[in-house]
Amino acid sequence: MRVLHVASEVAPFAQSGGLADVLAGLPAAQAAHGLDVAVLVPLYRGVAARVAAHGLTLEPGAAITLSVGVHTLPASIRRVRVGRVHHGFLDCAPLFDRAGGMYGPGGAADWPDNHVRFAALGAAALAAGPLLLGGTPEVLHVHDWQGAPAAIYARLAGSTSTIVTTIHNLAYRGIFPKYVMDELGLPWTVFTLRQLEFHDQLCLLKGGLAASDVITTVSPTYAREILTPTFGEGLDGFLRNDVRPVIGILNGIDADAWDPRRDAAIAAPFSADDATGKAACRAALADETGLEPGRDEPLIGVIARMTGQKGLDLVADIVPDLYRLGARIVILGAGEPAYEERFRYLASAFTAHVSTRIGFDIEFARRIYAGVDLFLMPSRFEPCGLGQLYAMRYGAVPIVHAVGGLVDTVRDDGDAALARGDGTGFQFSPASAQGMHQALARAVAMYRDRPAFARLRRAAMQRDSSWVTSASAYEALYRDTRGEPPSLGDAAVPMG
């Protein structure tokens, strides 16, 4: 089976968050299971250098001409094989060779032509299958709104591929003024309530979902949540009534790349069976951050985008209580300027209890996972979350808001069960500073019961978070998909 994934990023070459990790881990696991798999992403500035830094060489590229509505763009698809997975990078300098971020010049700003940039990626996907896989893919698997144009253009072209769209975060829907329909060459016959129209605007993710044979998201609980007004981002009615059922399949992690037994970035190796090296990692992190926790004071880690979704305001609210809790906290992240400034201030005002580093540093993140005792994720919504999976792998017991994939991956049946090693972490609800404070108090109390905490830590480290199960579930989904392809959603006006 030939499978082409289309997305906006892939680790370790182009990454802003967890999506890139998924696009590295899932295709690799599928290829290991015998599928012929390729990934198509843009060639942003700096990607070629990162490919070379990993000892790989991008081929010069197969020239193509991209026709995206009123735009005609010379481009090429440059190839490299990473393990068993074919990687294609869309080389179109006017769109992607830019200083700044992948999605915008910096901060929260977007490039004003993002609709053209990712429509071009979608148009390129039609040519990429034969170039990367030697034939038309049986499955076109697109990710989030940036990948959705590939599904739309494929359906308009009458593609015979099974089309799968995965929602990694419904909050990002790719919404643009409706006049860009003409600019992108999309027929107005599909600007309908059941297809691309969203409050008199164009919604690219909605169009991709309508074009799909199968819709998935990244955890079973999030699949249910997005069918409700609370989490549905205005698309809950559409998802309930106008498309195929949404199926939740949990993300995994690369268990080889994230392995404390062999991680060169951390101070000492350790494992679930022999956690003695964890103490050295804790001491090294305390020294690096300038924190000096006492014997009964746990180190807490937070690694997150500094946004309201991630609940960073709740973390800031409990900082003054860290002394009374008997805990110290290490924070790594970047995002909205107001949050960044607040955490800089907190680190300067509470120097003995708070360490803040603004930015994204994967090596430092690994040292945090390895060095902290507890890992805090108070997200207001979380489709799946990878941080809690990395944390458990590295013996950092998670404390999470009971939502989305956090519910599906962090088991909390109460303190007595956790003390027996029957569970993997602490949950709290609702998403409030008070609720989080109560969960932290539970976790700190258990940390001070050394035998109980050792049993809990071991159980968390032994959780199987690898991609094997998820990859098998996706393959079964691909193979079980039957019937005629939808026009653009079963109830939709046919495209083209």
CSV table of C-alpha atoms in Angstrom, one decimal, residues 231 308-315 317-318 377-382 400-403 406 427-437:
chain,number,residue,atom,x,y,z
A,231,PHE,CA,-14.7,22.2,21.8
A,308,GLY,CA,-4.1,30.6,27.0
A,309,GLN,CA,-4.8,27.2,25.5
A,310,LYS,CA,-1.9,25.7,27.4
A,311,GLY,CA,-3.1,27.1,30.7
A,312,LEU,CA,0.1,29.0,31.4
A,313,ASP,CA,-1.9,31.7,33.2
A,314,LEU,CA,-2.8,29.0,35.8
A,315,VAL,CA,0.8,28.1,36.3
A,317,ASP,CA,-1.2,32.1,39.3
A,318,ILE,CA,0.2,29.4,41.6
A,377,MET,CA,0.2,20.2,31.8
A,378,PRO,CA,-2.8,22.4,32.7
A,379,SER,CA,-4.1,22.7,29.1
A,380,ARG,CA,-7.6,24.0,28.7
A,381,PHE,CA,-8.0,21.6,25.8
A,382,GLU,CA,-5.4,19.1,24.5
A,400,VAL,CA,-2.8,17.2,33.9
A,401,HIS,CA,-6.1,18.8,33.3
A,402,ALA,CA,-8.6,16.0,32.7
A,403,VAL,CA,-9.3,16.8,29.0
A,406,LEU,CA,-4.6,13.8,28.6
A,427,GLN,CA,-5.7,14.6,37.0
A,428,PHE,CA,-7.6,17.7,37.9
A,429,SER,CA,-10.8,19.5,36.8
A,430,PRO,CA,-11.9,22.1,36.2
A,431,ALA,CA,-9.1,24.1,34.6
A,432,SER,CA,-8.6,26.5,37.5
A,433,ALA,CA,-5.7,27.6,39.7
A,434,GLN,CA,-7.6,26.0,42.7
A,435,GLY,CA,-8.1,22.7,41.0
A,436,MET,CA,-4.5,22.6,39.8
A,437,HIS,CA,-3.2,23.6,43.3
